[in-house]
Amino acid sequence: MNLSLEDYITEIEIQNYSKSTVKNKKAILIQFERWLWESFQIELEDATTRHIKRWIKYLLDKGIKANTINTKLKTLNNFYKFCIKEKILKDNPLDDIELLKEEKVMIKPFSIEDIQKMIDFYCGSNFMDVRNRTILTCLFETGIRSAELSGLLLTDVFDDALLIRGKGNKQRLVPVSLHLKRQLMKYRRVREKYLKGEECPFLFVCTRTKGGGLKKEVSSIGRMGHDAVLNVVKRSGKVCGVDVKLLVHSCRRSYAQISLGHTDLYTVSRLLGHTQLATTEKYIQSIEDKTVLERGRNASPLSTLRGKKYS
């Protein structure tokens, strides 16, 4: 691996980027590094604007979508900015490169009926059912990310809020509704009984090994991984016949769209842990036109004026 690339990866690790983010950035840069060498026999530091444009054309010819290419370009841009900062390079080959125009993606969210069916699927009183019902309730009530949920500690649960550690270890508080509060209390009672006095700092504990088998000893139980959380969503969604892409992130998008029916964009953005409103806006681009029209009618300034009628 290129020395400049190694230095950049070290830099973003020091900046406390998540392991998955570091992994993704590294994969993109290595992919570009290999393509440069195979196509032109040059190193990352020798790439020009012309080479970047040729790479974009190469990706488009492979059928890669514009939003995916833009993600790659942003990663390259950050890498070259780092090289300039470290005086490895004088110029950024992406300075004259514009991001591709992205198509508006219509992502269907979970409906209220979908959400209720999925949560009600876990209706048993055993540990697994109560835990999974609590996980779904948490996902839909807070818009929490999968990694954030699996990283929740017992000490992060307060009477009226959850302390969430987001990307870059940035912390935020999200409110705990009465419904979620009751479910968390029920889960903690079942959890305590299940652990039989053993201690685990994480709120949501996993009872299975990576191979799928049950863990033999309670003392080996630890935090849940992304796959375990994803399986909770997928299992209930498939059985209930929910016609939505069964991803943890779909729960987060649904939270954003439903919440915007009751509060403003800035508040939702803060609760989701977004640093820019533009990120939150992408979550709501897929709101159907009929929903937008309905909300617009309800928000009509003149209709809210009391004692006056307009025709």
Coordinates of C-alpha atoms in Angstrom, one line a residue:
M1 CA 0.0 0.0 0.0
N2 CA 1.2 3.5 -0.9
L3 CA 2.9 5.4 1.9
S4 CA 0.7 8.5 1.5
L5 CA -2.3 6.2 1.7
E6 CA -1.0 4.6 4.9
D7 CA -0.4 8.0 6.4
Y8 CA -4.0 9.1 5.5
I9 CA -5.5 6.0 7.0
T10 CA -3.6 6.6 10.2
E11 CA -4.8 10.2 10.2
I12 CA -8.5 9.3 10.0
E13 CA -8.0 6.6 12.6
I14 CA -6.5 9.2 14.9
Q15 CA -9.6 11.4 14.2
N16 CA -11.7 8.6 15.6
Y17 CA -13.6 7.7 12.5
S18 CA -15.6 4.4 12.9
K19 CA -13.9 1.2 11.9
S20 CA -16.5 0.7 9.1
T21 CA -15.8 4.2 7.7
V22 CA -12.1 3.7 7.8
K23 CA -12.5 0.3 6.0
N24 CA -14.8 1.8 3.3
K25 CA -12.4 4.8 2.6
K26 CA -9.4 2.5 2.5
A27 CA -11.2 0.2 0.0
I28 CA -12.1 3.1 -2.3
L29 CA -8.6 4.4 -2.3
I30 CA -7.0 1.0 -2.9
Q31 CA -9.4 0.4 -5.8
F32 CA -8.4 3.7 -7.4
E33 CA -4.7 3.0 -6.7
R34 CA -4.9 -0.4 -8.5
W35 CA -6.9 1.1 -11.4
L36 CA -4.3 3.9 -11.9
W37 CA -1.4 1.4 -12.0
E38 CA -3.2 -1.1 -14.3
S39 CA -4.3 1.7 -16.7
F40 CA -1.4 4.1 -16.6
Q41 CA 1.4 2.6 -14.4
I42 CA 1.3 5.6 -12.1
E43 CA 1.0 6.2 -8.4
L44 CA -1.7 8.0 -6.5
E45 CA 0.4 11.1 -6.1
D46 CA 0.8 11.3 -9.9
A47 CA -2.9 11.4 -10.8
T48 CA -4.2 14.4 -12.7
T49 CA -7.7 15.7 -13.4
R50 CA -7.6 13.8 -16.7
H51 CA -7.0 10.5 -14.9
I52 CA -9.9 11.3 -12.5
K53 CA -12.2 11.9 -15.4
R54 CA -11.1 8.7 -17.1
W55 CA -11.9 6.8 -13.9
I56 CA -15.4 8.4 -13.7
K57 CA -16.0 7.2 -17.3
Y58 CA -14.7 3.8 -16.4
L59 CA -17.1 3.5 -13.4
L60 CA -20.1 4.8 -15.5
D61 CA -19.4 2.2 -18.2
K62 CA -19.5 -0.5 -15.5
G63 CA -23.0 0.7 -14.5
I64 CA -22.0 2.3 -11.2
K65 CA -24.6 4.7 -10.0
A66 CA -23.9 8.5 -9.7
N67 CA -24.4 8.6 -5.9
T68 CA -21.9 5.8 -5.5
I69 CA -19.3 7.5 -7.8
N70 CA -19.8 10.7 -5.8
T71 CA -19.0 8.9 -2.6
K72 CA -15.8 7.7 -4.1
L73 CA -14.9 11.2 -5.4
K74 CA -15.5 12.7 -2.0
T75 CA -13.1 10.1 -0.5
L76 CA -10.5 10.9 -3.1
N77 CA -10.9 14.6 -2.5
N78 CA -10.3 14.2 1.2
F79 CA -7.2 12.1 0.5
Y80 CA -5.7 14.7 -1.8
K81 CA -6.5 17.5 0.6
F82 CA -4.6 15.6 3.2
C83 CA -1.6 15.2 0.8
I84 CA -1.6 19.0 0.2
K85 CA -1.8 19.7 4.0
E86 CA 1.1 17.4 4.6
K87 CA 3.0 19.1 1.7
I88 CA 3.2 15.8 -0.3
L89 CA 1.4 17.5 -3.2
K90 CA 0.9 21.1 -4.3
D91 CA -2.4 20.7 -6.3
N92 CA -5.6 18.7 -5.8
P93 CA -6.6 16.9 -9.1
L94 CA -10.2 17.1 -8.0
D95 CA -10.4 20.9 -7.8
D96 CA -11.9 21.1 -11.3
I97 CA -14.1 18.0 -10.9
E98 CA -17.8 18.4 -10.3
L99 CA -19.9 15.8 -8.6
L100 CA -22.3 13.9 -10.9
K101 CA -26.0 14.8 -10.9
E102 CA -27.8 12.2 -8.8
E103 CA -31.2 10.9 -9.6
K104 CA -33.9 11.4 -7.0
V105 CA -34.3 8.0 -5.3
M106 CA -37.8 7.1 -4.1
I107 CA -37.3 5.0 -1.1
K108 CA -40.4 3.5 0.4
P109 CA -40.6 3.9 4.2
F110 CA -42.3 1.6 6.6
S111 CA -45.9 2.6 7.2
I112 CA -47.3 2.9 10.7
E113 CA -49.1 -0.4 10.0
D114 CA -45.9 -2.1 8.9
I115 CA -44.1 -0.9 12.1
Q116 CA -46.8 -2.2 14.4
K117 CA -47.0 -5.6 12.7
M118 CA -43.2 -6.0 12.9
I119 CA -43.0 -5.0 16.6
D120 CA -46.0 -7.2 17.5
F121 CA -44.4 -10.2 15.8
Y122 CA -42.2 -10.5 18.8
C123 CA -45.0 -11.1 21.3
G124 CA -43.6 -13.7 23.6
S125 CA -42.4 -13.2 27.1
N126 CA -39.1 -15.1 26.7
F127 CA -35.8 -13.2 26.7
M128 CA -35.3 -13.3 22.9
D129 CA -38.8 -12.0 22.1
V130 CA -38.7 -9.2 24.7
R131 CA -35.2 -8.2 23.6
N132 CA -36.1 -8.1 19.9
R133 CA -39.3 -6.2 20.5
T134 CA -37.3 -3.6 22.5
I135 CA -34.7 -3.4 19.7
L136 CA -37.4 -2.6 17.1
T137 CA -39.1 -0.2 19.4
C138 CA -35.8 1.6 19.9
L139 CA -35.0 1.7 16.2
F140 CA -38.4 3.2 15.2
E141 CA -38.7 5.5 18.2
T142 CA -35.3 7.1 18.0
G143 CA -33.9 6.6 14.5
I144 CA -30.7 5.2 16.0
R145 CA -28.1 3.6 13.8
S146 CA -27.3 -0.1 14.1
A147 CA -23.8 0.5 15.5
E148 CA -25.1 3.1 17.9
L149 CA -27.7 0.7 19.2
S150 CA -25.3 -2.2 19.7
G151 CA -23.0 0.2 21.5
L152 CA -25.6 1.4 24.0
L153 CA -24.5 0.9 27.6
L154 CA -26.7 0.3 30.6
T155 CA -25.5 3.7 31.9
D156 CA -26.6 5.4 28.7
V157 CA -30.3 4.8 29.6
F158 CA -31.9 7.7 31.6
D159 CA -35.4 8.2 32.7
D160 CA -36.4 10.4 29.8
A161 CA -33.5 10.1 27.3
L162 CA -30.9 7.9 25.7
L163 CA -27.2 9.0 25.4
I164 CA -26.1 7.9 21.9
R165 CA -22.5 7.8 20.8
G166 CA -22.5 8.5 17.1
K167 CA -19.9 8.7 14.3
G168 CA -16.6 10.1 15.5
N169 CA -17.7 9.4 19.1
K170 CA -20.0 12.5 18.9
Q171 CA -22.6 12.3 21.7
R172 CA -26.3 13.3 21.5
L173 CA -29.4 12.8 23.6
V174 CA -32.6 11.5 22.2
P175 CA -35.9 11.6 24.1
V176 CA -37.4 8.4 25.5
S177 CA -41.2 8.2 24.9
L178 CA -43.5 6.7 27.5
H179 CA -44.0 3.7 25.2
L180 CA -40.2 3.1 24.8
K181 CA -39.7 3.7 28.5
R182 CA -42.1 0.9 29.5
Q183 CA -40.5 -1.5 26.9
L184 CA -37.0 -0.8 28.2
M185 CA -38.1 -1.4 31.8
K186 CA -39.7 -4.7 30.8
Y187 CA -36.6 -5.7 28.9
R188 CA -34.2 -4.9 31.7
R189 CA -36.2 -7.1 34.1
V190 CA -36.1 -10.0 31.7
R191 CA -32.4 -9.3 30.9
E192 CA -31.5 -9.4 34.6
K193 CA -33.2 -12.7 35.1
Y194 CA -31.6 -14.1 32.0
L195 CA -28.0 -13.1 32.9
K196 CA -28.4 -14.7 36.4
G197 CA -26.2 -12.3 38.2
E198 CA -23.5 -12.1 35.4
E199 CA -22.5 -8.6 34.3
C200 CA -22.4 -7.1 30.9
P201 CA -22.1 -3.3 30.3
F202 CA -24.0 -3.4 27.0
L203 CA -27.8 -2.9 27.1
F204 CA -28.5 -5.3 24.3
V205 CA -26.8 -8.6 24.6
C206 CA -26.3 -11.4 22.1
T207 CA -27.0 -15.0 22.8
R208 CA -25.5 -16.5 19.6
T209 CA -22.1 -17.1 18.2
K210 CA -21.0 -16.0 14.8
G211 CA -21.8 -19.4 13.4
G212 CA -25.3 -19.1 14.6
G213 CA -25.2 -21.6 17.5
L214 CA -26.3 -20.7 21.0
K215 CA -23.5 -19.5 23.4
K216 CA -22.9 -22.2 26.0
E217 CA -22.0 -19.9 28.8
V218 CA -23.8 -16.8 30.0
S219 CA -20.4 -15.3 30.9
S220 CA -19.5 -15.3 27.2
I221 CA -22.4 -13.1 26.3
G222 CA -21.5 -9.7 24.8
R223 CA -22.7 -6.9 22.7
M224 CA -24.8 -7.4 19.6
G225 CA -23.2 -6.9 16.1
H226 CA -24.8 -5.4 13.1
D227 CA -25.8 -8.7 11.6
A228 CA -27.7 -9.7 14.8
V229 CA -29.6 -6.4 14.8
L230 CA -30.3 -6.7 11.0
N231 CA -31.7 -10.2 11.5
V232 CA -34.2 -8.9 14.1
V233 CA -35.5 -6.5 11.4
K234 CA -35.4 -9.0 8.6
R235 CA -37.1 -11.8 10.4
S236 CA -40.1 -9.8 11.5
G237 CA -40.4 -8.0 8.1
K238 CA -40.3 -11.2 6.1
V239 CA -42.9 -13.1 8.2
C240 CA -45.2 -10.1 8.2
G241 CA -44.9 -9.6 4.5
V242 CA -43.7 -6.0 4.7
D243 CA -43.0 -4.5 1.3
V244 CA -40.0 -2.4 2.2
K245 CA -36.3 -3.0 1.9
L246 CA -35.5 -4.8 5.2
L247 CA -32.5 -2.8 6.4
V248 CA -31.8 -1.2 9.8
H249 CA -31.2 2.0 7.8
S250 CA -34.8 1.8 6.5
C251 CA -36.0 2.1 10.1
R252 CA -33.9 5.3 10.4
R253 CA -35.3 6.8 7.2
S254 CA -38.9 5.9 8.3
Y255 CA -38.2 7.6 11.7
A256 CA -37.1 10.8 9.9
Q257 CA -40.1 10.9 7.5
I258 CA -42.7 10.2 10.2
S259 CA -41.1 12.7 12.6
L260 CA -41.2 15.5 10.1
G261 CA -45.0 15.2 10.3
H262 CA -44.7 16.5 13.9
T263 CA -41.6 18.6 14.1
D264 CA -39.1 20.7 12.1
L265 CA -36.2 19.6 9.9
Y266 CA -33.5 21.1 12.2
T267 CA -34.8 19.1 15.2
V268 CA -35.0 15.9 13.3
S269 CA -31.5 16.4 12.0
R270 CA -30.2 16.9 15.5
L271 CA -31.9 13.8 16.8
L272 CA -30.5 11.8 13.9
G273 CA -27.0 13.0 14.7
H274 CA -26.4 14.6 11.3
T275 CA -23.8 17.4 11.1
Q276 CA -25.5 18.9 8.0
L277 CA -29.1 19.5 7.2
A278 CA -28.4 18.4 3.6
T279 CA -27.9 14.9 4.9
T280 CA -31.3 14.9 6.6
E281 CA -32.9 16.3 3.4
K282 CA -31.7 13.2 1.5
Y283 CA -33.7 11.1 3.9
I284 CA -36.9 12.9 3.0
Q285 CA -36.5 13.3 -0.7
S286 CA -38.6 10.2 -1.2
I287 CA -41.6 11.5 0.6
E288 CA -44.5 10.9 -1.8
D289 CA -46.1 14.0 -3.4
K290 CA -49.5 13.3 -1.9
T291 CA -47.9 13.3 1.6
V292 CA -46.2 16.6 0.9
L293 CA -49.5 18.1 -0.3
E294 CA -51.4 16.8 2.7
R295 CA -48.8 18.3 5.1
G296 CA -48.9 21.6 3.2
R297 CA -52.6 21.8 3.6
N298 CA -52.4 21.2 7.3
A299 CA -49.7 23.8 7.6
S300 CA -51.6 26.5 5.7
P301 CA -51.0 29.8 7.6
L302 CA -54.4 31.3 6.8
S303 CA -56.3 28.1 7.8
T304 CA -54.8 28.3 11.2
L305 CA -56.1 31.9 11.9
R306 CA -59.1 31.7 14.2
G307 CA -62.3 33.6 13.6
K308 CA -61.6 34.3 9.9
K309 CA -62.8 32.5 6.9
Y310 CA -61.3 32.6 3.4
S311 CA -62.9 31.4 0.2

